[in-house]
PDB file of C-alpha atoms and ligand atoms in Angstrom:
ATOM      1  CA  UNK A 531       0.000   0.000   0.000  1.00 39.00           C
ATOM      2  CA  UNK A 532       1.383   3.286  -0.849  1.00 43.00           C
ATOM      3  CA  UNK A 533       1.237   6.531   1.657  1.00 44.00           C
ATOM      4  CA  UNK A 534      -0.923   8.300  -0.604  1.00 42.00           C
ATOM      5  CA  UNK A 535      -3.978   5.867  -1.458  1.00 45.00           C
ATOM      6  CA  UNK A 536      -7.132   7.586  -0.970  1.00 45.00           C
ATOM      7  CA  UNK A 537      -8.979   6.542   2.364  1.00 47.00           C
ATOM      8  CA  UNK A 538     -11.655   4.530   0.230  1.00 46.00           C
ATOM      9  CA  UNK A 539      -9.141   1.789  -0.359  1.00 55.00           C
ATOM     10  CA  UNK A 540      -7.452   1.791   2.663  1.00 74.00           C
ATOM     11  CA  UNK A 541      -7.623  -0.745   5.309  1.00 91.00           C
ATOM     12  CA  UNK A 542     -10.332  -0.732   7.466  1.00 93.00           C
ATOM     13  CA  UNK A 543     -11.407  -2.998  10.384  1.00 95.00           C
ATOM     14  CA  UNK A 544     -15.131  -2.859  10.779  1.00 94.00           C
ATOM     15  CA  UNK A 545     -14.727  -3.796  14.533  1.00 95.00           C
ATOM     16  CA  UNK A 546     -12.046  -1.121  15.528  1.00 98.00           C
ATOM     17  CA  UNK A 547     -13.341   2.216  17.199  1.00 98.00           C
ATOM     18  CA  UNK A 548     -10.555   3.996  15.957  1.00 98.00           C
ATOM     19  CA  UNK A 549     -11.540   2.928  12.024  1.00 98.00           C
ATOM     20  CA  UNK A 550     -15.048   3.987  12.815  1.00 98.00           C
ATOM     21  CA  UNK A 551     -14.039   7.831  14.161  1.00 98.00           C
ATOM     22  CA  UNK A 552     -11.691   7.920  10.897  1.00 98.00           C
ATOM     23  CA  UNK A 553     -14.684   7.623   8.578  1.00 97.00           C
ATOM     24  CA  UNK A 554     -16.877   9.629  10.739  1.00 97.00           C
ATOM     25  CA  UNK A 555     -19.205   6.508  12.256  1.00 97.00           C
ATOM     26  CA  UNK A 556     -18.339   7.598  15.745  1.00 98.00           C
ATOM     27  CA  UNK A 557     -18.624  10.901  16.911  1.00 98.00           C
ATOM     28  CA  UNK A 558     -14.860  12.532  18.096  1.00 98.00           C
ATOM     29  CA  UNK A 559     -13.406  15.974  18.798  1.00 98.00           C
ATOM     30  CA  UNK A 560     -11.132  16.315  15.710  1.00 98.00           C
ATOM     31  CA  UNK A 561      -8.192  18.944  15.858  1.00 98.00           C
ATOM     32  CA  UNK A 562      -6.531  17.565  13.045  1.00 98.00           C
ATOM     33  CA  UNK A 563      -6.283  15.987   9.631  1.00 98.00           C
ATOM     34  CA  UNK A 564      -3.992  15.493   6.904  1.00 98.00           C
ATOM     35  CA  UNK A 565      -4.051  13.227   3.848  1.00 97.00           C
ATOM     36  CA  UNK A 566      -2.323   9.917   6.268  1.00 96.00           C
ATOM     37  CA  UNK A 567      -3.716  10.794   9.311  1.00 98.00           C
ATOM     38  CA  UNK A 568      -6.383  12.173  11.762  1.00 98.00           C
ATOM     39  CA  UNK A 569      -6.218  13.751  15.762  1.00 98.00           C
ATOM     40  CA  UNK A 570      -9.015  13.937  17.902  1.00 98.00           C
ATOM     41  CA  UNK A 571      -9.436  14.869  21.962  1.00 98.00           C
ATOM     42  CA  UNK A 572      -8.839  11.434  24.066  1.00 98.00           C
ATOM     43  CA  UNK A 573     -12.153  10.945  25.783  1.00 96.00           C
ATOM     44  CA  UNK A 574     -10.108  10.016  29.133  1.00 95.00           C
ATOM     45  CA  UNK A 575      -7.949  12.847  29.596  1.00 96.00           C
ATOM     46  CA  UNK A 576      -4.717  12.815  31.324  1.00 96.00           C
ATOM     47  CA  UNK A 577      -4.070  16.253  30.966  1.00 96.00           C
ATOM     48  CA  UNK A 578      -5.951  19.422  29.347  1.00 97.00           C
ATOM     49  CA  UNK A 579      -5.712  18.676  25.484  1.00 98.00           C
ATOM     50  CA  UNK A 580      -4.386  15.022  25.450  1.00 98.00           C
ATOM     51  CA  UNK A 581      -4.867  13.566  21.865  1.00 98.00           C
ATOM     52  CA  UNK A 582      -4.465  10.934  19.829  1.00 98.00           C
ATOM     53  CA  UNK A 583      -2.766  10.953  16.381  1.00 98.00           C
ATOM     54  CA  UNK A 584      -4.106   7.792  14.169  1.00 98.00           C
ATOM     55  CA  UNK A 585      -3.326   6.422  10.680  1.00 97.00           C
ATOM     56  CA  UNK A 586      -6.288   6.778   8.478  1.00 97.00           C
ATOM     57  CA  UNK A 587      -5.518   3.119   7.515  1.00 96.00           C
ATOM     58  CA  UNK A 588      -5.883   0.391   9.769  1.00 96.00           C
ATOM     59  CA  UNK A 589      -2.719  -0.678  11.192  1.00 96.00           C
ATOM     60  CA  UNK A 590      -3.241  -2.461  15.099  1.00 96.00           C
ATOM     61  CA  UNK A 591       0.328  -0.885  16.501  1.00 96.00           C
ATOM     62  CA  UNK A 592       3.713   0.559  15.919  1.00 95.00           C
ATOM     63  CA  UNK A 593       5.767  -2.536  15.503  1.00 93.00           C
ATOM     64  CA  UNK A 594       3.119  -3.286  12.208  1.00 91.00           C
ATOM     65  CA  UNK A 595       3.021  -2.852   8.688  1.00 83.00           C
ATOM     66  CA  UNK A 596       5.819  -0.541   7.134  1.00 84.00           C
ATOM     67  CA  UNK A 597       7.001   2.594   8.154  1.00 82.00           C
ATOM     68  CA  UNK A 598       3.785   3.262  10.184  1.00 91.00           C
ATOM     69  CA  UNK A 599       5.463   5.526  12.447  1.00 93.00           C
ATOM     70  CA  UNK A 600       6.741   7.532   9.531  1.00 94.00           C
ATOM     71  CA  UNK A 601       3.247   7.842   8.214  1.00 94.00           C
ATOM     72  CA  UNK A 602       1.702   9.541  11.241  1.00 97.00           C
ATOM     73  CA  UNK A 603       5.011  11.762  12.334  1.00 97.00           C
ATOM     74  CA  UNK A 604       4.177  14.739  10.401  1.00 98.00           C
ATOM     75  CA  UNK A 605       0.464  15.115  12.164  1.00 98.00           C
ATOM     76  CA  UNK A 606       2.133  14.294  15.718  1.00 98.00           C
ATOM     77  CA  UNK A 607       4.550  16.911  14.948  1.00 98.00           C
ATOM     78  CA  UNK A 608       1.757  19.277  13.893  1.00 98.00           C
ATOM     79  CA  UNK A 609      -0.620  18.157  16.757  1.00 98.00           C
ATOM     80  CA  UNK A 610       2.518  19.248  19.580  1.00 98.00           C
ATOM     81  CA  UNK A 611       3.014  22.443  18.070  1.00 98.00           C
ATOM     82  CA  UNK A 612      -0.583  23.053  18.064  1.00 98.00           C
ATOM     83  CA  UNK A 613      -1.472  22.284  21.244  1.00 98.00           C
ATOM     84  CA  UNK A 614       1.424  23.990  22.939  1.00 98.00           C
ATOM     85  CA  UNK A 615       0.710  27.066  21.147  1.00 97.00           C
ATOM     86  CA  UNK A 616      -2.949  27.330  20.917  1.00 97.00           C
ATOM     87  CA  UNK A 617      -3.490  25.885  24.954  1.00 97.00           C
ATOM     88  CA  UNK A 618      -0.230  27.579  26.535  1.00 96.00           C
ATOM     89  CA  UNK A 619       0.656  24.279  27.273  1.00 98.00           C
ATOM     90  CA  UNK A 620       4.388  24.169  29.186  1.00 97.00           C
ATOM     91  CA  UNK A 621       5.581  20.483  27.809  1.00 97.00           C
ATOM     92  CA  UNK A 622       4.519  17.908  25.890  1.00 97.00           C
ATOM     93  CA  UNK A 623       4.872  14.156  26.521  1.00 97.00           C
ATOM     94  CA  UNK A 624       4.421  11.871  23.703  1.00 97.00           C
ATOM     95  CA  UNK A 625       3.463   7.857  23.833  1.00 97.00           C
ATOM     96  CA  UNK A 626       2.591   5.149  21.822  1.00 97.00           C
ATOM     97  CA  UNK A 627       1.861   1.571  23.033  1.00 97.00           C
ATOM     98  CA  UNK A 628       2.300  -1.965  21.155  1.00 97.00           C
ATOM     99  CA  UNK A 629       0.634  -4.573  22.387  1.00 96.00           C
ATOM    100  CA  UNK A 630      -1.393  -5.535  25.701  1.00 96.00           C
ATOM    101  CA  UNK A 631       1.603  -5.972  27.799  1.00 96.00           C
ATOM    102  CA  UNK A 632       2.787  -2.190  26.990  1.00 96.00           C
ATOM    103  CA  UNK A 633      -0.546  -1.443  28.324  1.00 94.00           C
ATOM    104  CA  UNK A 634      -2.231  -1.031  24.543  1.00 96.00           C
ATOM    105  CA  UNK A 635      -6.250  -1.096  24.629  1.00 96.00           C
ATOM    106  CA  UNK A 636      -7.403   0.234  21.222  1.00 98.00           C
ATOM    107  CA  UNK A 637      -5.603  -1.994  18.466  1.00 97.00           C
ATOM    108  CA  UNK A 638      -5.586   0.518  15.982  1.00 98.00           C
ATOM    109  CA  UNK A 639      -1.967   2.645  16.072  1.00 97.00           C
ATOM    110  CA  UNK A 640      -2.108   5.800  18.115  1.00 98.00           C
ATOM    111  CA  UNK A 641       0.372   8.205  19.131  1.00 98.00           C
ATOM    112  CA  UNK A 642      -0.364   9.643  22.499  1.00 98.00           C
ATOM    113  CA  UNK A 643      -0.208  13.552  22.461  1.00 98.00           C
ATOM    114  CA  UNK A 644      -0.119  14.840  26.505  1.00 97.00           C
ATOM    115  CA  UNK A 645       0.085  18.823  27.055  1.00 98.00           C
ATOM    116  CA  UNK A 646       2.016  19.032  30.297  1.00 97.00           C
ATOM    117  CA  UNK A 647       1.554  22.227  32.493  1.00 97.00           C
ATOM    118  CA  UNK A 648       3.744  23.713  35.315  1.00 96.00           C
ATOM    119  CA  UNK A 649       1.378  23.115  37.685  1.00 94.00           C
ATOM    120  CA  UNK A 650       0.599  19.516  37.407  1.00 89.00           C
ATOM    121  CA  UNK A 651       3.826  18.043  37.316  1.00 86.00           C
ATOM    122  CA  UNK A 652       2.783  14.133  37.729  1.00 89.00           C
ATOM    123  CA  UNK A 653       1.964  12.548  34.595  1.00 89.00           C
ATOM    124  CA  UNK A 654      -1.228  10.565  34.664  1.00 90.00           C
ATOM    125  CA  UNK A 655      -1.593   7.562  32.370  1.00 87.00           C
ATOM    126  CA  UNK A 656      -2.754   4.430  31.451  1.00 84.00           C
ATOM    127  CA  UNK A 657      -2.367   3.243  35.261  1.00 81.00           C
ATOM    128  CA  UNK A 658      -3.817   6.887  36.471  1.00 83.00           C
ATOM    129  CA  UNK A 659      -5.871   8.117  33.794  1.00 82.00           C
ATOM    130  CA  UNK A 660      -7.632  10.813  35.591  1.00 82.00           C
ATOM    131  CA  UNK A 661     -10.078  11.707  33.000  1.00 89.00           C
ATOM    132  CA  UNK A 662     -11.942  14.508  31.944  1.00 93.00           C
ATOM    133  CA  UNK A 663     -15.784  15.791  31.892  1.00 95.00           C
ATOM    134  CA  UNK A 664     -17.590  16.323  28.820  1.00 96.00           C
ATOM    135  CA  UNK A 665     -18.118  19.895  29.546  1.00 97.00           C
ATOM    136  CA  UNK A 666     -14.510  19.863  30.306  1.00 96.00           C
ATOM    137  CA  UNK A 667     -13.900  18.446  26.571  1.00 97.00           C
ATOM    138  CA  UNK A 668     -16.373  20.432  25.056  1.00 97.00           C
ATOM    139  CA  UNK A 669     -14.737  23.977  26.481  1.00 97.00           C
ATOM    140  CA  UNK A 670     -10.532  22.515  25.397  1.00 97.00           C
ATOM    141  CA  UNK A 671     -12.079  21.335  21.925  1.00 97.00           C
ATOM    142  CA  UNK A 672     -13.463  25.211  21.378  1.00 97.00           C
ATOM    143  CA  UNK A 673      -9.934  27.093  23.206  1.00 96.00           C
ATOM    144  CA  UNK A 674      -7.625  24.977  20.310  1.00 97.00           C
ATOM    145  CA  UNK A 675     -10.444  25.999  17.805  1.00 94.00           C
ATOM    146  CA  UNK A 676     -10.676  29.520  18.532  1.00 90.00           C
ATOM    147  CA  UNK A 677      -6.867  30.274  17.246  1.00 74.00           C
ATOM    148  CA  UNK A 678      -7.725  28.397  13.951  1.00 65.00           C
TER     149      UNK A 678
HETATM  150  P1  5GP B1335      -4.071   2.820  24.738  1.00 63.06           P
HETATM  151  O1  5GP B1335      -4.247   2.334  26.150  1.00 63.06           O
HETATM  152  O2  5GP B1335      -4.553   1.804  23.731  1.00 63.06           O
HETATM  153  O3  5GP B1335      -2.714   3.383  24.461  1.00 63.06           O
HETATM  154  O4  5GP B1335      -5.004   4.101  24.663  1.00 63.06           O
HETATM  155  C1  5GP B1335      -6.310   4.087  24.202  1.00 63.06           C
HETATM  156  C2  5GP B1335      -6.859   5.471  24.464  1.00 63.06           C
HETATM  157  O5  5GP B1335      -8.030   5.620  23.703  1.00 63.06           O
HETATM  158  C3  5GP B1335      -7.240   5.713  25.934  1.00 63.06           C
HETATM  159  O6  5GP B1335      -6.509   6.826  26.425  1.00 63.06           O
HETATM  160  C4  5GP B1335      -8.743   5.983  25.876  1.00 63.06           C
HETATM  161  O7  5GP B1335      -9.165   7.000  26.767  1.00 63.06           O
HETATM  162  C5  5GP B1335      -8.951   6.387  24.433  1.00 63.06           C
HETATM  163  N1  5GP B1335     -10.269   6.050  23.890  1.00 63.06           N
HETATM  164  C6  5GP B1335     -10.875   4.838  23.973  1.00 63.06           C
HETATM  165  N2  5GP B1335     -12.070   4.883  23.343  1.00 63.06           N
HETATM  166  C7  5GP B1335     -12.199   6.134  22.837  1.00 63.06           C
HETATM  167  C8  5GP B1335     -13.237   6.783  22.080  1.00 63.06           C
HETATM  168  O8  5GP B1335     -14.267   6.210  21.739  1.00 63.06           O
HETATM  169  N3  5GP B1335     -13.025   8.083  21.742  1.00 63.06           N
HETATM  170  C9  5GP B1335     -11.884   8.762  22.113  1.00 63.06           C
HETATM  171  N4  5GP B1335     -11.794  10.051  21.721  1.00 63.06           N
HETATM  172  N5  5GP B1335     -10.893   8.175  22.824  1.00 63.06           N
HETATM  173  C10 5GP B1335     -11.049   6.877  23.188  1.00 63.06           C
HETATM  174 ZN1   ZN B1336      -8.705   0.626  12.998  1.00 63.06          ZN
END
């Protein structure tokens, strides 16, 4: 499969969540897109802002198919900068799971995308998720709109 195929022949796994907010099925909170990939607010936020950058294509992790990192590196590069800029974020931490015992939950590849600020220095995660409202969503999804 080449980088550039359109999304209609791409790979898609009619069971995987992530497949289903690509095309639009699912609802999501979508920050970003690009011809490879698409960003969207996590639904259990660690911090303010945390994202997730997918492939457009199916592919279940990082260690899969070829050059999947590659494919997804210019969004998660994109995604940072926009988040730092547009919520005055202080740090960014970036993660990506492959399989379950790395602690991966949604087989379909995603680059974690965590604003840090100065004034929550633990990092929550998979093992602390802390989580956010959907008001809370709603009002971090409109503050990285606004500078659009
Ligand atoms: P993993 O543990 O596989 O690295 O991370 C999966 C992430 O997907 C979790 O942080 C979880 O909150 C997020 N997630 C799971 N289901 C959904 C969903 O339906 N929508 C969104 N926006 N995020 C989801
Ligand atoms: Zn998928």
């Amino acid at each position: 499969m080449t980088p550039f195929e359109t999304p209609e022949t791409q790979h898609v796994d009619p069971n995987c969540i992530f497949c289903k907010i690509v095309s639009g099925e699912l609802p999501s909170r979508r920050i970003y897109e690009d011809d490879r990939a698409v960003a969207f607010l996590d639904i259990g936020a660690w911090h303010r802002g945390h994202s997730l950058v997918v492939p457009k294509r199916h592919i279940p992790d990082v260690v899969s198919g070829t050059s999947s990192l590659p494919e997804i590196a210019p969004a998660v590069d994109a995604v940072a900068r926009l988040l730092m800029h547009r919520l005055a974020a202080d740090g960014i931490n970036l993660l990506s799971s492959a399989g379950q015992a790395a602690g991966q939950e949604v087989f379909h590849l995603h680059v974690h995308v965590v604003p840090r600020y100065a004034d929550e220095p633990g990092l929550r995660s998979l093992v602390n998720p802390g989580g956010a409202t959907d008001d809370e969503l709603d009002s971090v999804y409109r503050q990285i709109q606004a500078g659009a």
